[in-house]
mmCIF file of N, CA and C in Angstrom:
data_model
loop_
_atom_site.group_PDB
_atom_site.id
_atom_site.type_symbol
_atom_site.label_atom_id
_atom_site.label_comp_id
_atom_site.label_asym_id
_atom_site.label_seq_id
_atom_site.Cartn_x
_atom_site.Cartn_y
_atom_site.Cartn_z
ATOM 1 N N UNK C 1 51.047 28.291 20.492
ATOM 2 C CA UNK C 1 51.493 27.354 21.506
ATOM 3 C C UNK C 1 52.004 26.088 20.817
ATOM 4 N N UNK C 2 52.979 25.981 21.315
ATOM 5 C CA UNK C 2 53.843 25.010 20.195
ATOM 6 C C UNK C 2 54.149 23.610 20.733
ATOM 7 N N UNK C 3 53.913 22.285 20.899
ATOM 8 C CA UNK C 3 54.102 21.382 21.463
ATOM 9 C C UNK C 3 54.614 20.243 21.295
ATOM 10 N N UNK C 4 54.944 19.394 22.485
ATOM 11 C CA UNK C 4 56.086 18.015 21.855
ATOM 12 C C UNK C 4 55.314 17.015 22.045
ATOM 13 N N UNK C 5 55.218 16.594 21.019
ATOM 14 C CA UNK C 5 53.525 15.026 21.134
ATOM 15 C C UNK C 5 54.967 13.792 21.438
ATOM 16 N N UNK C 6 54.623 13.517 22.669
ATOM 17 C CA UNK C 6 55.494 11.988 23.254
ATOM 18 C C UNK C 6 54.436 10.704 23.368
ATOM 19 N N UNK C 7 53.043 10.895 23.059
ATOM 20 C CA UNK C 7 52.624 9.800 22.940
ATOM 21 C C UNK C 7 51.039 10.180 22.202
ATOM 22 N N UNK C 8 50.269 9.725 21.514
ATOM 23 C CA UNK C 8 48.779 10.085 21.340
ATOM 24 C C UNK C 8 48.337 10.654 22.411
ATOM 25 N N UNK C 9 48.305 10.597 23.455
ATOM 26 C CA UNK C 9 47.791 11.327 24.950
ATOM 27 C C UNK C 9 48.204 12.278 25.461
ATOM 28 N N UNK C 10 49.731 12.094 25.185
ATOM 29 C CA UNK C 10 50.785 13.327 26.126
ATOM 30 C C UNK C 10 51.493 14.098 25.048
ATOM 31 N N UNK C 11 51.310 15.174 25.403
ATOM 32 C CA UNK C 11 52.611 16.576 24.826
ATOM 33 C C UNK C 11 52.340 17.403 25.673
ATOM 34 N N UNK C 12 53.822 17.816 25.604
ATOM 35 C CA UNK C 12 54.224 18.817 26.744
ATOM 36 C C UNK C 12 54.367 19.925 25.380
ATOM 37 N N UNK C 13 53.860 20.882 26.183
ATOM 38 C CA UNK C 13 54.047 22.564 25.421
ATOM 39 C C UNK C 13 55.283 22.912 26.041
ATOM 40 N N UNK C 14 56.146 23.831 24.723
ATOM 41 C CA UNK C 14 57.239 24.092 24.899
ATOM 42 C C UNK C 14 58.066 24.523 25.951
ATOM 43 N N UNK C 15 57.004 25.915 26.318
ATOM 44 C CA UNK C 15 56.695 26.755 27.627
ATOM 45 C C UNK C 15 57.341 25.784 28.815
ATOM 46 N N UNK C 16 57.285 24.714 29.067
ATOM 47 C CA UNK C 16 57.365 24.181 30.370
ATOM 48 C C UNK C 16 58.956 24.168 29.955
ATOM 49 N N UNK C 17 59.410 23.530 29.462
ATOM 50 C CA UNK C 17 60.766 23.490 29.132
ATOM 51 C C UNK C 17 61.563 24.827 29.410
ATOM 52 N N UNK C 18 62.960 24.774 30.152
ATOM 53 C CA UNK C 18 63.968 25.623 29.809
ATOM 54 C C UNK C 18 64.811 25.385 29.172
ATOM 55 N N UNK C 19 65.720 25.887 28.309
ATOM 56 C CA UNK C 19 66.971 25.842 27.937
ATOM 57 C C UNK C 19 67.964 26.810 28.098
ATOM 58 N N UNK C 20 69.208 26.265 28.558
ATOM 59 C CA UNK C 20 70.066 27.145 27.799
ATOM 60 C C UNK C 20 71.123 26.793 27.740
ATOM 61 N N UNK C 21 72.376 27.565 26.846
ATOM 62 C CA UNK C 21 72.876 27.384 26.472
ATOM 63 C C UNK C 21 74.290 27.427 27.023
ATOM 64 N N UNK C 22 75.150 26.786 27.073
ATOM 65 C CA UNK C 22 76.552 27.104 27.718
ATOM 66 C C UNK C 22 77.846 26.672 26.936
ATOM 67 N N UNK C 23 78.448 27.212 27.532
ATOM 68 C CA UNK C 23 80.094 26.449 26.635
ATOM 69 C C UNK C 23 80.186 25.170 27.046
ATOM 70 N N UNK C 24 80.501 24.495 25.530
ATOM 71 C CA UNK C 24 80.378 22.655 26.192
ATOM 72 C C UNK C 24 82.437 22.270 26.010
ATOM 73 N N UNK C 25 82.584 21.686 26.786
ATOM 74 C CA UNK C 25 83.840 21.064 27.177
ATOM 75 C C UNK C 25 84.283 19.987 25.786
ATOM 76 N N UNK C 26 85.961 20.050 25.740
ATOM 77 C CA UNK C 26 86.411 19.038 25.197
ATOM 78 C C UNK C 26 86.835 19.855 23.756
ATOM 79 N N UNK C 27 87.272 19.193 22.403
ATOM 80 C CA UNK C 27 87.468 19.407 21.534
ATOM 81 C C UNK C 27 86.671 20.235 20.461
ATOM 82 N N UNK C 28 87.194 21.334 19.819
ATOM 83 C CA UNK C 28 86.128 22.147 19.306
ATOM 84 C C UNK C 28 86.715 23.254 18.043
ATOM 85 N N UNK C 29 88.406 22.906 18.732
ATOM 86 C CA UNK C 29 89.085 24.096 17.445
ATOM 87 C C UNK C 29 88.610 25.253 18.434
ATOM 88 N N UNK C 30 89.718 26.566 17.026
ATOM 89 C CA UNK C 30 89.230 27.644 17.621
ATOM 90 C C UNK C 30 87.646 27.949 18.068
ATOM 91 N N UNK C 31 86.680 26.857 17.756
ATOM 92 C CA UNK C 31 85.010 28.089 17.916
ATOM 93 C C UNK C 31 84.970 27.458 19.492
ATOM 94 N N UNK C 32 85.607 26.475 20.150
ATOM 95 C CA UNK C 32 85.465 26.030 21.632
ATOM 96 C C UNK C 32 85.367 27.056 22.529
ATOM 97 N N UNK C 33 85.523 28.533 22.469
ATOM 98 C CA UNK C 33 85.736 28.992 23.755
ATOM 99 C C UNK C 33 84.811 30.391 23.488
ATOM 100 N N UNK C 34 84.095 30.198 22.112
ATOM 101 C CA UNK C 34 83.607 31.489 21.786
ATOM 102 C C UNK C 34 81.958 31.322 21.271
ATOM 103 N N UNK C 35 81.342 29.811 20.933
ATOM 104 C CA UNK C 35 79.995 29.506 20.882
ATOM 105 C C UNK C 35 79.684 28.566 21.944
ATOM 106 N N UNK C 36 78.632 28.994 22.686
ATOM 107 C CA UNK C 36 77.540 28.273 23.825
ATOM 108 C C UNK C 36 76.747 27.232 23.160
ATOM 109 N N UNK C 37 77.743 26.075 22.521
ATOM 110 C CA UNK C 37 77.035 25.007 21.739
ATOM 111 C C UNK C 37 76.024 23.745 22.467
ATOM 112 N N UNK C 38 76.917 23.936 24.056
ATOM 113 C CA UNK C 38 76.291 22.735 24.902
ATOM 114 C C UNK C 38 74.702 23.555 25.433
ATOM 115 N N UNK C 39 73.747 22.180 25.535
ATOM 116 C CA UNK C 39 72.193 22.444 26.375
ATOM 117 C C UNK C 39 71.894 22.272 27.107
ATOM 118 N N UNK C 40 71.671 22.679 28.205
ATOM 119 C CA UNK C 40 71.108 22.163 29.257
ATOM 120 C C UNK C 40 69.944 22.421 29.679
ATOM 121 N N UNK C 41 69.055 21.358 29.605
ATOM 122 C CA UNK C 41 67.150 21.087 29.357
ATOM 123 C C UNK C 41 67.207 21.251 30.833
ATOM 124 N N UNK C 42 66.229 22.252 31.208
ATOM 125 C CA UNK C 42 65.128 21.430 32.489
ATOM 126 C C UNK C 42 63.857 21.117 32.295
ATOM 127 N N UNK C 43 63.044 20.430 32.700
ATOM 128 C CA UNK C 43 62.041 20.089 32.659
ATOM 129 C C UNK C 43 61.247 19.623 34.413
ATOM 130 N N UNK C 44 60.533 20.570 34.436
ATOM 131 C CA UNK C 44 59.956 20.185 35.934
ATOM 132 C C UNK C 44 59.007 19.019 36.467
ATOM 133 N N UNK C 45 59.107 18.061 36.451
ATOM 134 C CA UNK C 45 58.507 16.864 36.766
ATOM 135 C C UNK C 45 57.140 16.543 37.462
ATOM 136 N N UNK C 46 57.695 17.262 38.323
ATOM 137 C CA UNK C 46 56.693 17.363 39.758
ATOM 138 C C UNK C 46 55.614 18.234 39.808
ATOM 139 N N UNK C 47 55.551 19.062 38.914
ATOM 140 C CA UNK C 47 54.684 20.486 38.416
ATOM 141 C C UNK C 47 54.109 20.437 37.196
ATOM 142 N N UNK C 48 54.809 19.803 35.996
ATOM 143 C CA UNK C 48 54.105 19.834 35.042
ATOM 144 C C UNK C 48 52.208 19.435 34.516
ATOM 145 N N UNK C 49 52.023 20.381 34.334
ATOM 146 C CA UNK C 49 50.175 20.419 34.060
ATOM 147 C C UNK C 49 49.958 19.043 32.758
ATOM 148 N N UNK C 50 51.036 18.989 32.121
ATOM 149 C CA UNK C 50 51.320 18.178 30.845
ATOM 150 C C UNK C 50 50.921 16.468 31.238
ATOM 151 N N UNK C 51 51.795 16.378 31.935
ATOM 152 C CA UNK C 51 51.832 14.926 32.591
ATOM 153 C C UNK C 51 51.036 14.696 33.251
ATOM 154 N N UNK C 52 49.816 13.460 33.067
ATOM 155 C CA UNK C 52 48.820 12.785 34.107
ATOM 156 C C UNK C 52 49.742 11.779 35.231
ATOM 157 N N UNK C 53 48.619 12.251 36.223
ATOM 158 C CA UNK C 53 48.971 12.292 37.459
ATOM 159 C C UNK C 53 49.827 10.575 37.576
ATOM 160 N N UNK C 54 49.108 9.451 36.929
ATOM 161 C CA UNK C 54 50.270 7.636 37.218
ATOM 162 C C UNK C 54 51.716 8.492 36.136
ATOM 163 N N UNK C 55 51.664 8.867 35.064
ATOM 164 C CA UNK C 55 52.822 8.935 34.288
ATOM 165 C C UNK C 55 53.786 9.618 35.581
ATOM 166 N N UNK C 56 53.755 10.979 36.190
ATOM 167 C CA UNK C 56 54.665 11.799 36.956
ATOM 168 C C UNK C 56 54.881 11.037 37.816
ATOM 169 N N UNK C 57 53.910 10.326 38.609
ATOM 170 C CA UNK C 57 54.210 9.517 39.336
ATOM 171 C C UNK C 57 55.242 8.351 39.723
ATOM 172 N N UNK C 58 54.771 7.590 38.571
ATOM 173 C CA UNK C 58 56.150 6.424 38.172
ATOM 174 C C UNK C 58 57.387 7.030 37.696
ATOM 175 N N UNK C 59 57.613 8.138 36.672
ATOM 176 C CA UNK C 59 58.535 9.158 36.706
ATOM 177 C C UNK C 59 59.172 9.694 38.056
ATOM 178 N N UNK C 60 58.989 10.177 39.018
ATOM 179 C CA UNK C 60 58.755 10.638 40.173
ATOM 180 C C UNK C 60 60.011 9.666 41.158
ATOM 181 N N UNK C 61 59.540 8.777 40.923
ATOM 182 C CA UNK C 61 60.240 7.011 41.339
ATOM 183 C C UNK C 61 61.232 6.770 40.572
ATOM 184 N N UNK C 62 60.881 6.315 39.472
ATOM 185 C CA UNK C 62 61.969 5.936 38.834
ATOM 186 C C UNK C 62 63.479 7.085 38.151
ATOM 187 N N UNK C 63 63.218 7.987 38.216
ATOM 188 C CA UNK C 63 63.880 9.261 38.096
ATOM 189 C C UNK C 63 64.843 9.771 39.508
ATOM 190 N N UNK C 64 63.898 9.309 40.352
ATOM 191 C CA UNK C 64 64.633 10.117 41.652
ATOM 192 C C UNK C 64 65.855 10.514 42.216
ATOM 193 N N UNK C 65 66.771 9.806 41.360
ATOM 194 C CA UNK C 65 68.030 9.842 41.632
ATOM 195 C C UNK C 65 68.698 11.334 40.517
ATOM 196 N N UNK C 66 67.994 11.137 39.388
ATOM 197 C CA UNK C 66 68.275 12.576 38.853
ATOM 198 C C UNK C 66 67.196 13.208 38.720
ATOM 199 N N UNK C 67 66.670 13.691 39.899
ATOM 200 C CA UNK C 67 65.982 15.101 39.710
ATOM 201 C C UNK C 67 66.260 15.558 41.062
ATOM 202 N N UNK C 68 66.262 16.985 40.939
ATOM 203 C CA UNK C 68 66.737 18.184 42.072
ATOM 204 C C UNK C 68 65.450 17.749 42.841
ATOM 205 N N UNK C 69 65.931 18.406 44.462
ATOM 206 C CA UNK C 69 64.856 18.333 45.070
ATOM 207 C C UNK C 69 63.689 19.090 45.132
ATOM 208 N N UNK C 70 63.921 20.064 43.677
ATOM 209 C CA UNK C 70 62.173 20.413 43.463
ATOM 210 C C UNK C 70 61.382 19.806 42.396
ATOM 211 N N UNK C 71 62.351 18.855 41.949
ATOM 212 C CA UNK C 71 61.367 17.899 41.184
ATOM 213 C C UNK C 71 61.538 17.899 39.669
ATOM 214 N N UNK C 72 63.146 18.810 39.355
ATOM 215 C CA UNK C 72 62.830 19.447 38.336
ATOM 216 C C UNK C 72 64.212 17.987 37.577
ATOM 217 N N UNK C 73 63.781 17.516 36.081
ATOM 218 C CA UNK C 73 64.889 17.051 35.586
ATOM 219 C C UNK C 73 65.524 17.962 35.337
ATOM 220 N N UNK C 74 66.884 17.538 34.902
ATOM 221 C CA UNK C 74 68.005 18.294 34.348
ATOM 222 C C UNK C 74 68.712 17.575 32.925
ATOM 223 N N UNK C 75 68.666 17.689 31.889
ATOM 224 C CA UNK C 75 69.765 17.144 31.043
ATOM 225 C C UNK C 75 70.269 18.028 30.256
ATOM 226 N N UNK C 76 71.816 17.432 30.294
ATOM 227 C CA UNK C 76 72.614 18.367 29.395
ATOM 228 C C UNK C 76 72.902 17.473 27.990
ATOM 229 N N UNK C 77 73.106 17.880 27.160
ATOM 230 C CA UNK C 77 73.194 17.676 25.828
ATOM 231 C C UNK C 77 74.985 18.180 25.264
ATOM 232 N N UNK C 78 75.797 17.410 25.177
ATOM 233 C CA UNK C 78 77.350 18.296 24.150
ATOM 234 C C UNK C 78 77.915 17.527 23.268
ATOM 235 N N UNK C 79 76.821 16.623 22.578
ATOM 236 C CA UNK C 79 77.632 15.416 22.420
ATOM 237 C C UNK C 79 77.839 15.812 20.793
ATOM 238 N N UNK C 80 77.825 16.841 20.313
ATOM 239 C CA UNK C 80 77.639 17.925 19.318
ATOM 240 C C UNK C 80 78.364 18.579 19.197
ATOM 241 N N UNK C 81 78.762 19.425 18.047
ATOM 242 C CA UNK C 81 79.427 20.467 17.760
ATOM 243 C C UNK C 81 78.572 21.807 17.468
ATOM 244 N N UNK C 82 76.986 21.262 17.256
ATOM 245 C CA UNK C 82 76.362 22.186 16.721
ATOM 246 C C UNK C 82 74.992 22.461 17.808
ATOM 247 N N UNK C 83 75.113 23.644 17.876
ATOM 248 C CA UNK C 83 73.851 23.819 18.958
ATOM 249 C C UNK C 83 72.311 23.310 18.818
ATOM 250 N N UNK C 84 71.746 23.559 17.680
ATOM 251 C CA UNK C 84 70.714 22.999 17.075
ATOM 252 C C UNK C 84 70.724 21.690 17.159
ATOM 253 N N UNK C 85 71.713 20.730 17.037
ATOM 254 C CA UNK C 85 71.926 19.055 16.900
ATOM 255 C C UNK C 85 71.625 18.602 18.421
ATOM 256 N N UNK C 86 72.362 19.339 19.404
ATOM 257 C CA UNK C 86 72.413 19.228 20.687
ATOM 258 C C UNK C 86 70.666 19.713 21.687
ATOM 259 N N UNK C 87 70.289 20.298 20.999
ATOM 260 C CA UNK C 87 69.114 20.679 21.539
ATOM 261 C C UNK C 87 67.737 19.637 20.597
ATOM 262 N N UNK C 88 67.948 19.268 19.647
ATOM 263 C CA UNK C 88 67.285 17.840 19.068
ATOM 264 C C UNK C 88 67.701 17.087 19.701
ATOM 265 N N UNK C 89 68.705 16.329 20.229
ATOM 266 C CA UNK C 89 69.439 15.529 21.491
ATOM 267 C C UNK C 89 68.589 15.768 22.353
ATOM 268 N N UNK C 90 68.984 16.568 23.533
ATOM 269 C CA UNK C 90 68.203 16.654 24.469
ATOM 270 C C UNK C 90 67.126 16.350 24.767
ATOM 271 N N UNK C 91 66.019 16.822 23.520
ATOM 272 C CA UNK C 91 64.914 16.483 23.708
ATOM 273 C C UNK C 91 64.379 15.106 23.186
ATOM 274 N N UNK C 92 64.888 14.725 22.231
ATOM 275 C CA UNK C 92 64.615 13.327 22.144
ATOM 276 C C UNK C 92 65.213 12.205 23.193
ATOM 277 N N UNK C 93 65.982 13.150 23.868
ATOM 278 C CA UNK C 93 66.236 11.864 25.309
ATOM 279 C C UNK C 93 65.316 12.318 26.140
ATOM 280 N N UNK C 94 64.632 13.561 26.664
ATOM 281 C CA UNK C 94 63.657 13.421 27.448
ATOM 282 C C UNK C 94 62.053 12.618 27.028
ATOM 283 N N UNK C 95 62.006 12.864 25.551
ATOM 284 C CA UNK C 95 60.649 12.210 24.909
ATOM 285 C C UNK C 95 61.069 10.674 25.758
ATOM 286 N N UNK C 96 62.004 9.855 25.895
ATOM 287 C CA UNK C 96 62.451 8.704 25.839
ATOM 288 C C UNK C 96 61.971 8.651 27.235
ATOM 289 N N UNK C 97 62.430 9.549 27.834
ATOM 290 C CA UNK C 97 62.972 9.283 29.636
ATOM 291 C C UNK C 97 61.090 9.204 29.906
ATOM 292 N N UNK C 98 60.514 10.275 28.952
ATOM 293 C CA UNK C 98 59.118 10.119 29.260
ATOM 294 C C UNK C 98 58.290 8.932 29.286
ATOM 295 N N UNK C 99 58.630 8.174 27.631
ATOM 296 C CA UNK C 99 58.104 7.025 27.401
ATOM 297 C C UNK C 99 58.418 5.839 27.706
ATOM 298 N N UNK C 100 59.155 5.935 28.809
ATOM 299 C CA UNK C 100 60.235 4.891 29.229
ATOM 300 C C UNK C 100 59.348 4.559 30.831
ATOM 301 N N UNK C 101 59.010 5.477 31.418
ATOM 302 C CA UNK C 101 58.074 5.570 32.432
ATOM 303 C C UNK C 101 57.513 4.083 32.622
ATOM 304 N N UNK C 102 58.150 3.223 33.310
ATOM 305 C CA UNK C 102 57.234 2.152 33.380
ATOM 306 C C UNK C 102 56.088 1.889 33.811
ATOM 307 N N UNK C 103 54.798 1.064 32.501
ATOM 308 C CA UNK C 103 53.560 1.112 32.754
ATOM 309 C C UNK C 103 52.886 1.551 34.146
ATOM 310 N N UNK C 104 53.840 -0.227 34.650
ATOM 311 C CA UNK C 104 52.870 -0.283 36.191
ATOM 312 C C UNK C 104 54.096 -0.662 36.845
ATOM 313 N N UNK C 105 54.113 0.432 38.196
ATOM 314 C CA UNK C 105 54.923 -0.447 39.385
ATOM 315 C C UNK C 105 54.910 -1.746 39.707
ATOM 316 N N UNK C 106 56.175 -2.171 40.101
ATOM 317 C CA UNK C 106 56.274 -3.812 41.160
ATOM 318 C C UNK C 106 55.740 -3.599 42.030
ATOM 319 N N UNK C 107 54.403 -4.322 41.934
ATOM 320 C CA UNK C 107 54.080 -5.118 43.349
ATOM 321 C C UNK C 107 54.664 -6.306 44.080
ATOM 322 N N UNK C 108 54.363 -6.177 45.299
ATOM 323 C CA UNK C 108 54.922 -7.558 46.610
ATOM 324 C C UNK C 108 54.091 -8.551 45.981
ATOM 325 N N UNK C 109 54.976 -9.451 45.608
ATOM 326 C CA UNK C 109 54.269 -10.537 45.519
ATOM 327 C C UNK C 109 53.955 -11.167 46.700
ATOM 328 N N UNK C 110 53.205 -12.854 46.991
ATOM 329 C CA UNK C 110 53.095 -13.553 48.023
ATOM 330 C C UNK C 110 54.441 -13.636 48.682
ATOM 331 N N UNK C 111 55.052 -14.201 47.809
ATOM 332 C CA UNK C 111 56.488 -14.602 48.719
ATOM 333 C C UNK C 111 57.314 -13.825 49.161
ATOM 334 N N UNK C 112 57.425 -12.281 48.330
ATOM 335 C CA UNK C 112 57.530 -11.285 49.376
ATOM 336 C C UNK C 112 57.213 -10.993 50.629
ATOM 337 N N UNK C 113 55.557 -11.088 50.497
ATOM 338 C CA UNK C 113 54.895 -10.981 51.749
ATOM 339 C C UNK C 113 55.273 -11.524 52.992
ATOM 340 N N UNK C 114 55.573 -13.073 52.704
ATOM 341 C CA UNK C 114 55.608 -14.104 53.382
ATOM 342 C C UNK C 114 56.999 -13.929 53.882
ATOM 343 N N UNK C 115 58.019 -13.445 53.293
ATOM 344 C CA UNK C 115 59.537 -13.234 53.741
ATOM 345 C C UNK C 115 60.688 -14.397 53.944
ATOM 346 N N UNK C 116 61.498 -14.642 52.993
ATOM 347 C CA UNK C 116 62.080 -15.440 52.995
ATOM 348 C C UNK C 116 62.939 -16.218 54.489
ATOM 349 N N UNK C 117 63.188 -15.444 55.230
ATOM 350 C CA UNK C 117 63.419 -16.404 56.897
ATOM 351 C C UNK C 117 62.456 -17.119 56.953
ATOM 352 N N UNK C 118 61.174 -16.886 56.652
ATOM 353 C CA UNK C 118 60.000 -17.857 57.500
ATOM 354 C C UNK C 118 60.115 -19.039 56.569
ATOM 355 N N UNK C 119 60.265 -18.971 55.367
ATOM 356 C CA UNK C 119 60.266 -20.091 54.600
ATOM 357 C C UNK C 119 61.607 -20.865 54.823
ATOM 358 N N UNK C 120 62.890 -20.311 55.215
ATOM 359 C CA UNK C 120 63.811 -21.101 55.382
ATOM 360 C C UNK C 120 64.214 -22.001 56.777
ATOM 361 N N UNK C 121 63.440 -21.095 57.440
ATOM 362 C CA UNK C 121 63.221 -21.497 58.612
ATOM 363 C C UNK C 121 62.242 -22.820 58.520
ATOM 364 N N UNK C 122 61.223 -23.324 57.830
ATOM 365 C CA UNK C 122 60.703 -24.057 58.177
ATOM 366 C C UNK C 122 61.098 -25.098 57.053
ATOM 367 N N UNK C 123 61.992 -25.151 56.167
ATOM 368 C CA UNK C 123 63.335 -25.868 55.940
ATOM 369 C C UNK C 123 63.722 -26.573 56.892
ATOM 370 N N UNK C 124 64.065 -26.070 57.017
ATOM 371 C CA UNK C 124 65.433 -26.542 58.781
ATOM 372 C C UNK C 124 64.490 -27.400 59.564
ATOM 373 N N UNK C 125 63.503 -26.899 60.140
ATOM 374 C CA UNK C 125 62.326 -27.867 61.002
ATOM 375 C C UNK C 125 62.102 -29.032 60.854
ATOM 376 N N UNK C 126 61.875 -29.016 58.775
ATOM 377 C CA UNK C 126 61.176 -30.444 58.213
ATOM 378 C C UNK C 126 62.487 -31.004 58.242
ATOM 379 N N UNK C 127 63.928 -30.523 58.165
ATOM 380 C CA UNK C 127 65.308 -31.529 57.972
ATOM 381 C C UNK C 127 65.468 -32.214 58.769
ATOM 382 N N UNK C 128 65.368 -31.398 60.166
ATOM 383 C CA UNK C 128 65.614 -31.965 61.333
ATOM 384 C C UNK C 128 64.876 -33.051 61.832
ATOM 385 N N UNK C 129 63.790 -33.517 61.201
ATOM 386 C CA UNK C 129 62.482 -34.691 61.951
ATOM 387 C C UNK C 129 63.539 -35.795 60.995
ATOM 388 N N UNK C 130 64.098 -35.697 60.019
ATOM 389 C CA UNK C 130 64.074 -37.183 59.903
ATOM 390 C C UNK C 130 65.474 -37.594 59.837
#
């Protein structure tokens, strides 16, 4: 069982990961239309046994805009000519996307709470007395 250590606490085993491989777009010479150099990682977010429950979480959030609606990331990797280079890519941008996870959510502060009309509003009140 072979695994990716992203922090003293966390590694994800390989197993969870998919890859594969496809024809990547753009400049390449003749080998462009005949090696599946580009990667495309998934990694399931929402499922993974790997990830404690605040990390997926804040992941979860801050991700939401790229992950499918089963939770799963997606990254593709072509920024390569060589398949091996592109699949070290990949995964060192997900180690990132992992450790990037911010600590702790924004909380409402007071003045959130409080909502800026009410405070401007009582602006206007104190202008008006004098």
């Amino acid at each position: 069982m072979a695994e990716i250590r992203i922090t003293p606490e966390i590694a994800i085993d390989e197993r969870e990961l998919e890859e594969s491989f496809v024809l990547a777009s753009g400049p390449g010479g003749q080998n462009v239309n005949k090696v599946s150099s580009a990667v495309q990682l998934r990694f399931n977010v929402a499922f993974s046994p790997s990830l404690p429950e605040p990390v997926r979480y804040r992941m979860m959030i801050a991700l939401k805009s790229r992950l499918t609606k089963d939770g799963e990331l997606i990254l593709v990797g072509r920024k390569f000519r060589d398949q091996n280079r592109n699949r070290e890519d990949v995964r060192a941008r997900l180690i990132e996307l992992i450790r990037a996870a911010p600590s702790r959510l924004k909380s409402a502060t007071k003045r959130d709470l409080l909502g800026r009309p009410r405070k401007t509003g009582c602006n206007t009140r104190r202008s008006m007395r004098s």
